[in-house]
GROMACS .gro file of C-alpha atoms in nm:
model
  402
    1MET     CA    1   5.448   7.613  10.585
    2ILE     CA    2   5.814   7.516  10.591
    3TYR     CA    3   5.884   7.624  10.876
    4ILE     CA    4   5.652   7.437  11.015
    5ASP     CA    5   5.776   7.074  10.835
    6LEU     CA    6   6.087   7.054  10.927
    7LEU     CA    7   5.980   7.219  11.315
    8GLU     CA    8   5.858   6.848  11.339
    9ARG     CA    9   6.177   6.635  11.189
   10MET     CA   10   6.357   6.871  11.379
   11SER     CA   11   6.181   6.725  11.746
   12LEU     CA   12   6.253   6.437  11.643
   13MET     CA   13   6.624   6.443  11.576
   14ILE     CA   14   6.564   6.613  11.966
   15MET     CA   15   6.397   6.360  12.081
   16SER     CA   16   6.701   6.100  11.924
   17ILE     CA   17   6.921   6.314  12.105
   18TYR     CA   18   6.764   6.357  12.398
   19VAL     CA   19   6.794   5.943  12.426
   20PHE     CA   20   7.111   5.930  12.352
   21SER     CA   21   7.214   6.187  12.620
   22GLN     CA   22   7.043   5.902  12.897
   23SER     CA   23   7.226   5.651  12.777
   24PHE     CA   24   7.560   5.556  12.951
   25LEU     CA   25   7.768   5.622  12.619
   26ALA     CA   26   7.710   6.000  12.649
   27GLY     CA   27   7.837   5.983  13.037
   28ASN     CA   28   8.150   5.771  12.891
   29LEU     CA   29   8.222   6.045  12.616
   30ILE     CA   30   8.229   6.342  12.871
   31LYS     CA   31   8.484   6.152  13.040
   32GLU     CA   32   8.902   6.164  13.003
   33ASP     CA   33   8.942   5.834  12.932
   34VAL     CA   34   8.788   5.775  12.617
   35LYS     CA   35   8.709   5.400  12.460
   36ILE     CA   36   8.786   5.298  12.116
   37LYS     CA   37   8.459   5.080  12.190
   38ASP     CA   38   8.258   5.438  12.293
   39LYS     CA   39   8.379   5.586  12.011
   40ILE     CA   40   8.221   5.322  11.710
   41ILE     CA   41   7.907   5.291  11.889
   42THR     CA   42   7.908   5.672  11.915
   43ILE     CA   43   7.966   5.659  11.495
   44LEU     CA   44   7.756   5.457  11.387
   45TYR     CA   45   7.494   5.627  11.648
   46PHE     CA   46   7.510   5.978  11.496
   47SER     CA   47   7.556   5.865  11.185
   48ILE     CA   48   7.264   5.697  11.133
   49ILE     CA   49   7.130   6.045  11.303
   50SER     CA   50   7.221   6.269  11.031
   51ILE     CA   51   7.096   6.002  10.778
   52MET     CA   52   6.803   6.002  10.925
   53GLY     CA   53   6.797   6.395  10.864
   54THR     CA   54   6.806   6.344  10.532
   55TYR     CA   55   6.532   6.150  10.461
   56ILE     CA   56   6.258   6.292  10.677
   57GLY     CA   57   6.398   6.627  10.444
   58VAL     CA   58   6.105   6.753  10.320
   59SER     CA   59   6.115   6.794   9.896
   60ILE     CA   60   6.118   7.110   9.747
   61ASN     CA   61   6.032   7.084   9.374
   62ASN     CA   62   6.205   6.802   9.310
   63PRO     CA   63   6.254   6.517   9.520
   64TYR     CA   64   6.641   6.533   9.523
   65ALA     CA   65   6.653   6.867   9.643
   66ILE     CA   66   6.542   6.874  10.038
   67ALA     CA   67   6.480   7.066  10.249
   68ASN     CA   68   6.711   6.871  10.548
   69ILE     CA   69   6.807   6.842  10.931
   70ARG     CA   70   7.073   6.649  10.841
   71ASN     CA   71   7.392   6.885  10.937
   72ILE     CA   72   7.265   6.877  11.297
   73GLY     CA   73   7.371   6.539  11.328
   74ALA     CA   74   7.722   6.552  11.176
   75LEU     CA   75   7.776   6.880  11.415
   76THR     CA   76   7.628   6.699  11.723
   77ALA     CA   77   7.872   6.459  11.661
   78GLY     CA   78   8.132   6.687  11.656
   79TYR     CA   79   8.115   6.888  11.914
   80VAL     CA   80   8.054   6.542  12.111
   81GLY     CA   81   8.290   6.329  11.981
   82GLY     CA   82   8.553   6.588  11.850
   83SER     CA   83   8.643   6.651  11.553
   84GLU     CA   84   8.767   6.289  11.440
   85ILE     CA   85   8.428   6.183  11.464
   86GLY     CA   86   8.285   6.472  11.360
   87ILE     CA   87   8.425   6.409  11.098
   88ILE     CA   88   8.372   6.047  10.982
   89VAL     CA   89   8.006   6.154  11.065
   90GLY     CA   90   8.043   6.342  10.833
   91ILE     CA   91   8.213   6.154  10.567
   92ILE     CA   92   7.941   5.852  10.602
   93SER     CA   93   7.640   6.122  10.581
   94ALA     CA   94   7.800   6.240  10.265
   95VAL     CA   95   7.830   5.932  10.111
   96ASP     CA   96   7.420   5.859  10.156
   97ARG     CA   97   7.367   6.207  10.025
   98PHE     CA   98   7.598   6.192   9.698
   99PHE     CA   99   7.425   5.896   9.613
  100LEU     CA  100   7.094   6.026   9.619
  101ARG     CA  101   7.232   6.238   9.385
  102GLY     CA  102   7.090   6.557   9.277
  103PHE     CA  103   7.226   6.861   9.126
  104THR     CA  104   7.318   6.977   9.455
  105ALA     CA  105   7.411   6.624   9.607
  106VAL     CA  106   7.821   6.735   9.572
  107PRO     CA  107   7.724   7.075   9.749
  108CYS     CA  108   7.608   6.920   9.958
  109ALA     CA  109   7.776   6.582  10.001
  110LEU     CA  110   8.078   6.876  10.108
  111SER     CA  111   7.885   7.085  10.321
  112THR     CA  112   7.781   6.790  10.598
  113VAL     CA  113   8.198   6.722  10.550
  114ALA     CA  114   8.248   7.072  10.720
  115ALA     CA  115   7.946   7.038  10.943
  116GLY     CA  116   8.089   6.718  11.105
  117VAL     CA  117   8.471   6.964  11.084
  118ILE     CA  118   8.339   7.282  11.254
  119GLY     CA  119   8.183   7.053  11.519
  120GLY     CA  120   8.523   6.914  11.582
  121PHE     CA  121   8.660   7.295  11.596
  122PHE     CA  122   8.374   7.429  11.831
  123ASN     CA  123   8.368   7.127  12.086
  124LYS     CA  124   8.665   7.294  12.247
  125TYR     CA  125   8.410   7.580  12.343
  126SER     CA  126   8.136   7.259  12.464
  127ARG     CA  127   8.358   7.326  12.880
  128ARG     CA  128   8.255   7.746  12.933
  129ARG     CA  129   7.924   7.876  13.031
  130ASN     CA  130   7.828   8.020  12.696
  131ALA     CA  131   7.825   7.727  12.565
  132ALA     CA  132   7.472   7.726  12.382
  133ALA     CA  133   7.603   8.047  12.237
  134TYR     CA  134   7.908   7.847  12.109
  135GLY     CA  135   7.736   7.556  11.938
  136PHE     CA  136   7.444   7.833  11.777
  137LEU     CA  137   7.727   8.000  11.601
  138ALA     CA  138   7.870   7.676  11.494
  139ALA     CA  139   7.510   7.555  11.340
  140VAL     CA  140   7.512   7.916  11.191
  141LEU     CA  141   7.853   7.927  11.037
  142SER     CA  142   7.807   7.502  10.901
  143GLU     CA  143   7.442   7.673  10.767
  144CYS     CA  144   7.629   7.976  10.579
  145MET     CA  145   7.901   7.714  10.443
  146GLU     CA  146   7.603   7.520  10.253
  147THR     CA  147   7.426   7.804  10.146
  148GLY     CA  148   7.791   7.891   9.947
  149LEU     CA  149   7.855   7.557   9.873
  150ILE     CA  150   7.493   7.494   9.685
  151LEU     CA  151   7.587   7.876   9.556
  152VAL     CA  152   7.931   7.840   9.376
  153ILE     CA  153   7.910   7.440   9.281
  154ALA     CA  154   7.535   7.396   9.228
  155LYS     CA  155   7.436   7.442   8.803
  156PRO     CA  156   7.202   7.584   8.684
  157PHE     CA  157   7.306   7.886   8.929
  158ASN     CA  158   6.966   8.011   8.913
  159LYS     CA  159   6.802   7.748   8.999
  160ALA     CA  160   7.032   7.713   9.337
  161LEU     CA  161   6.956   8.029   9.316
  162GLU     CA  162   6.601   8.035   9.364
  163LEU     CA  163   6.596   7.662   9.607
  164GLU     CA  164   6.810   7.846   9.863
  165LYS     CA  165   6.576   8.174   9.878
  166VAL     CA  166   6.329   7.897  10.016
  167ILE     CA  167   6.519   7.705  10.227
  168ALA     CA  168   6.825   7.886  10.331
  169PHE     CA  169   6.706   8.107  10.590
  170PRO     CA  170   6.408   7.801  10.718
  171MET     CA  171   6.758   7.534  10.759
  172MET     CA  172   6.929   7.753  10.949
  173LEU     CA  173   6.687   7.912  11.130
  174MET     CA  174   6.557   7.517  11.290
  175ASN     CA  175   6.996   7.342  11.240
  176SER     CA  176   7.047   7.627  11.463
  177ILE     CA  177   6.788   7.591  11.722
  178GLY     CA  178   6.806   7.165  11.703
  179VAL     CA  179   7.175   7.226  11.758
  180THR     CA  180   7.141   7.484  12.043
  181VAL     CA  181   6.853   7.221  12.253
  182PHE     CA  182   7.126   6.970  12.207
  183VAL     CA  183   7.415   7.192  12.348
  184ILE     CA  184   7.233   7.203  12.655
  185ILE     CA  185   7.162   6.878  12.662
  186ILE     CA  186   7.456   6.758  12.714
  187GLN     CA  187   7.558   7.018  12.958
  188ASN     CA  188   7.311   6.922  13.221
  189ILE     CA  189   7.522   6.533  13.174
  190LYS     CA  190   7.853   6.733  13.245
  191GLU     CA  191   7.731   6.890  13.521
  192LYS     CA  192   7.562   6.579  13.690
  193TYR     CA  193   7.840   6.400  13.579
  194MET     CA  194   8.059   6.694  13.748
  195TYR     CA  195   7.839   6.654  14.073
  196LYS     CA  196   7.922   6.293  14.053
  197LYS     CA  197   8.329   6.361  14.057
  198ILE     CA  198   8.251   6.576  14.388
  199GLU     CA  199   8.028   6.350  14.568
  200GLN     CA  200   8.327   6.043  14.527
  201SER     CA  201   8.607   6.240  14.552
  202ALA     CA  202   8.372   6.355  14.900
  203GLU     CA  203   8.369   6.034  14.970
  204LYS     CA  204   8.682   5.877  14.950
  205SER     CA  205   8.810   6.161  15.225
  206LYS     CA  206   8.494   6.034  15.478
  207PHE     CA  207   8.655   5.695  15.397
  208GLN     CA  208   8.947   5.767  15.481
  209ILE     CA  209   8.877   5.949  15.806
  210LEU     CA  210   8.742   5.638  15.880
  211LYS     CA  211   9.028   5.414  15.777
  212ALA     CA  212   9.220   5.638  15.991
  213GLN     CA  213   9.008   5.595  16.309
  214ILE     CA  214   9.046   5.212  16.326
  215HIS     CA  215   9.412   5.207  16.295
  216PRO     CA  216   9.507   5.366  16.597
  217HIS     CA  217   9.274   5.269  16.869
  218PHE     CA  218   9.213   4.921  16.724
  219LEU     CA  219   9.647   4.907  16.717
  220PHE     CA  220   9.751   5.005  17.070
  221ASN     CA  221   9.444   4.746  17.197
  222ALA     CA  222   9.572   4.407  16.952
  223LEU     CA  223   9.972   4.505  17.071
  224ASN     CA  224   9.827   4.511  17.417
  225THR     CA  225   9.667   4.137  17.414
  226VAL     CA  226   9.986   4.040  17.207
  227ALA     CA  227  10.219   4.191  17.443
  228SER     CA  228   9.962   3.949  17.731
  229LEU     CA  229   9.953   3.704  17.550
  230CYS     CA  230  10.361   3.609  17.472
  231ARG     CA  231  10.379   3.551  17.861
  232THR     CA  232  10.058   3.328  17.899
  233ASN     CA  233  10.016   3.176  17.571
  234PRO     CA  234  10.242   3.251  17.287
  235MET     CA  235  10.059   3.045  17.067
  236LYS     CA  236   9.697   3.258  17.065
  237ALA     CA  237   9.952   3.528  17.047
  238ARG     CA  238  10.102   3.459  16.695
  239ASP     CA  239   9.741   3.346  16.570
  240VAL     CA  240   9.647   3.716  16.688
  241ILE     CA  241   9.948   3.841  16.535
  242ILE     CA  242   9.895   3.670  16.177
  243ASN     CA  243   9.477   3.786  16.244
  244LEU     CA  244   9.602   4.132  16.302
  245SER     CA  245   9.835   4.140  16.013
  246ASP     CA  246   9.620   3.994  15.799
  247TYR     CA  247   9.362   4.253  15.916
  248PHE     CA  248   9.561   4.547  15.847
  249ARG     CA  249   9.681   4.488  15.483
  250LYS     CA  250   9.364   4.437  15.400
  251THR     CA  251   9.237   4.839  15.542
  252ILE     CA  252   9.593   4.913  15.316
  253ASP     CA  253   9.485   4.805  15.024
  254SER     CA  254   9.101   4.933  15.036
  255ASP     CA  255   9.172   5.125  14.785
  256ASN     CA  256   8.982   4.991  14.484
  257ASP     CA  257   8.616   5.057  14.556
  258PHE     CA  258   8.479   4.722  14.571
  259VAL     CA  259   8.570   4.395  14.709
  260GLU     CA  260   8.467   4.038  14.663
  261LEU     CA  261   8.255   3.959  14.963
  262ARG     CA  262   8.493   3.732  15.109
  263ASP     CA  263   8.739   3.976  15.155
  264GLU     CA  264   8.500   4.186  15.329
  265ILE     CA  265   8.450   3.912  15.583
  266ASP     CA  266   8.791   3.757  15.603
  267THR     CA  267   8.791   4.115  15.760
  268VAL     CA  268   8.522   4.094  15.970
  269ASN     CA  269   8.673   3.747  16.092
  270ASN     CA  270   9.032   3.930  16.175
  271TYR     CA  271   8.862   4.154  16.372
  272LEU     CA  272   8.639   3.974  16.593
  273PHE     CA  273   8.936   3.749  16.622
  274ILE     CA  274   9.169   4.004  16.774
  275GLU     CA  275   8.874   4.095  17.026
  276LYS     CA  276   8.828   3.767  17.102
  277ALA     CA  277   9.124   3.760  17.218
  278ARG     CA  278   9.097   4.040  17.410
  279PHE     CA  279   8.733   3.986  17.561
  280GLY     CA  280   8.743   3.604  17.549
  281ASP     CA  281   8.377   3.487  17.599
  282ARG     CA  282   8.227   3.824  17.651
  283ILE     CA  283   8.191   3.790  17.302
  284ILE     CA  284   8.037   3.537  17.052
  285SER     CA  285   8.005   3.559  16.717
  286THR     CA  286   7.824   3.383  16.361
  287ILE     CA  287   7.811   3.435  15.967
  288ASP     CA  288   7.571   3.307  15.837
  289ILE     CA  289   7.653   3.324  15.414
  290PRO     CA  290   7.554   3.165  15.108
  291GLU     CA  291   7.890   3.066  14.967
  292ASP     CA  292   7.719   3.119  14.652
  293ILE     CA  293   7.676   3.482  14.689
  294MET     CA  294   8.060   3.537  14.841
  295ASP     CA  295   8.165   3.624  14.524
  296MET     CA  296   8.015   3.942  14.491
  297LYS     CA  297   8.130   4.294  14.500
  298VAL     CA  298   8.039   4.468  14.764
  299PRO     CA  299   8.231   4.842  14.868
  300PRO     CA  300   8.540   4.747  15.140
  301PHE     CA  301   8.405   4.825  15.487
  302ILE     CA  302   8.059   4.858  15.458
  303ILE     CA  303   7.990   4.546  15.724
  304GLN     CA  304   8.315   4.574  15.948
  305PRO     CA  305   8.308   4.904  16.080
  306LEU     CA  306   7.905   4.780  16.191
  307VAL     CA  307   8.008   4.462  16.367
  308GLU     CA  308   8.259   4.672  16.518
  309ASN     CA  309   7.966   4.913  16.617
  310SER     CA  310   7.781   4.655  16.744
  311VAL     CA  311   8.050   4.503  16.954
  312LYS     CA  312   8.190   4.824  17.097
  313HIS     CA  313   7.855   4.979  17.215
  314GLY     CA  314   7.614   4.694  17.214
  315LEU     CA  315   7.779   4.400  17.365
  316LEU     CA  316   8.128   4.558  17.588
  317LYS     CA  317   7.843   4.770  17.760
  318LYS     CA  318   7.675   4.398  17.932
  319ILE     CA  319   7.912   4.257  18.195
  320ASN     CA  320   7.853   3.965  18.070
  321GLY     CA  321   7.874   4.020  17.683
  322GLY     CA  322   7.668   3.838  17.432
  323SER     CA  323   7.607   3.736  17.076
  324VAL     CA  324   7.634   3.923  16.744
  325THR     CA  325   7.533   3.793  16.435
  326VAL     CA  326   7.631   3.862  16.059
  327LYS     CA  327   7.396   3.691  15.742
  328ALA     CA  328   7.294   3.785  15.436
  329LEU     CA  329   6.925   3.658  15.317
  330LYS     CA  330   6.959   3.609  14.921
  331ALA     CA  331   6.648   3.806  14.787
  332LYS     CA  332   6.499   3.720  14.356
  333ASP     CA  333   6.748   4.113  14.273
  334SER     CA  334   6.892   4.224  14.532
  335VAL     CA  335   7.107   4.032  14.896
  336LYS     CA  336   6.999   4.144  15.263
  337PHE     CA  337   7.257   4.166  15.507
  338PHE     CA  338   7.152   4.194  15.866
  339ILE     CA  339   7.383   4.268  16.195
  340ASP     CA  340   7.234   4.185  16.440
  341ASP     CA  341   7.317   4.150  16.790
  342ASP     CA  342   7.193   4.121  17.184
  343GLY     CA  343   7.400   4.411  17.325
  344ILE     CA  344   7.182   4.680  17.512
  345GLY     CA  345   7.029   4.843  17.276
  346MET     CA  346   6.964   5.186  17.274
  347SER     CA  347   6.724   5.437  17.192
  348LYS     CA  348   6.518   5.636  16.891
  349GLU     CA  349   6.702   5.949  17.030
  350LYS     CA  350   7.034   5.723  17.043
  351ILE     CA  351   6.978   5.621  16.688
  352SER     CA  352   6.957   5.955  16.534
  353MET     CA  353   7.273   6.021  16.733
  354LEU     CA  354   7.508   5.741  16.568
  355LYS     CA  355   7.326   5.923  16.162
  356ASN     CA  356   7.437   6.225  16.232
  357ASP     CA  357   7.632   6.293  16.480
  358CYS     CA  358   8.035   6.263  16.449
  359SER     CA  359   8.042   6.011  16.689
  360GLY     CA  360   7.902   5.717  16.500
  361ILE     CA  361   8.133   5.851  16.243
  362GLY     CA  362   8.155   5.439  16.155
  363ILE     CA  363   7.803   5.423  16.092
  364LYS     CA  364   7.705   5.722  15.916
  365ILE     CA  365   7.987   5.714  15.673
  366VAL     CA  366   7.935   5.305  15.560
  367ASP     CA  367   7.438   5.514  15.555
  368GLU     CA  368   7.681   5.766  15.337
  369ARG     CA  369   7.838   5.528  15.139
  370LEU     CA  370   7.567   5.330  15.071
  371ARG     CA  371   7.414   5.607  14.918
  372LEU     CA  372   7.606   5.681  14.728
  373PHE     CA  373   7.654   5.290  14.502
  374TYR     CA  374   7.306   5.187  14.510
  375GLY     CA  375   7.013   5.495  14.611
  376LYS     CA  376   6.830   5.577  14.881
  377SER     CA  377   6.711   5.169  14.877
  378SER     CA  378   6.991   5.061  14.986
  379LYS     CA  379   7.052   5.340  15.342
  380LEU     CA  380   7.070   5.151  15.665
  381ASP     CA  381   6.825   5.087  15.869
  382ILE     CA  382   6.827   5.059  16.197
  383GLU     CA  383   6.616   4.878  16.467
  384SER     CA  384   6.681   4.868  16.853
  385THR     CA  385   6.530   4.765  17.175
  386GLU     CA  386   6.698   4.888  17.477
  387GLY     CA  387   6.819   4.643  17.693
  388LYS     CA  388   6.726   4.369  17.436
  389GLY     CA  389   6.972   4.414  17.147
  390THR     CA  390   7.000   4.586  16.836
  391SER     CA  391   6.911   4.476  16.436
  392ILE     CA  392   7.090   4.672  16.130
  393SER     CA  393   7.035   4.597  15.796
  394PHE     CA  394   7.077   4.708  15.432
  395CYS     CA  395   7.092   4.586  15.042
  396ILE     CA  396   7.210   4.608  14.780
  397PRO     CA  397   7.112   4.508  14.478
  398VAL     CA  398   7.263   4.208  14.267
  399SER     CA  399   7.305   4.379  13.960
  400LEU     CA  400   7.487   4.635  14.102
  401GLY     CA  401   7.641   4.399  14.387
  402ARG     CA  402   7.763   4.127  14.088
   0.00000   0.00000   0.00000
């Protein structure tokens, strides 16, 4: 039966479109700024889909009279990418159909171009809540136009009429269902994209809070140190000012999502130099980072807040201070970072508070930023023993960190 045959073909088409929806292209096309490369790849992809809809169609009494799902490809191309992409895909598919010949070649070719135009027209409705209904309407309109063109252009008329009696409604139903399913898939992608944008906006807001928290108290203490050193050690005061300047310059310029690891380590060294100027031998630091990973990309201020937490809440709580070590171990597909100290340590309750309460805002934001950029597998791991020290670690995938 033609309904079952078309349903089988439509399922294959929907599967192909679902694969597209899971690719980077689908996400790129719903952004405000679509690159030319993405448009070209999309045109090629949907042209193949549309042409495939012709060749997997169902022959009706004549090998050149085909109940097909070709218009799904052209219409959805216009629906996703706009009129420009829809028309180009429609023309490419139409040329292929025209050279297959048959008494319906011309009207079928024209209707395919029209499907791309209709899809592009309905693109503006794709952002509405009832977008699926508009997609169904667009497909019905496209199939009605194809039926009308065949009845008007194809000769002889009687043969065209007999053909449409057999295929008009099945094609209209199956193609409309196919387009509707596609629209629902695209709506889900858009919702995920919007949620991601909201998450990223929230993350940036929290990052600004972290930077605002860093500036006032740190600047006040550093300037007090400089004032004191100006009388006792002017050269040391000069070095503190240079490090302070570098530190705040990196803070102000850290609006990018990623920086090189060497820049983040420079920020850590700037911070430690200033704190050592204040507290002297109470702070001992070691940086153990392989040179061959210094160019990898990491989020800014992903290590420095953890080092600051070790210094303030670990080392300086001890009368004689202690040591903090920043190291990285490179594995096959990831780099694991450790911030270890031999400070006073903390209880499990304190660890939980640092991750969840505002009092631990630095650690909380670092943890959330790692999860946002790299997923749950990159969350902070905190191990601590009271009286012995704390170890904080996290992993960054190499493929994402570069």
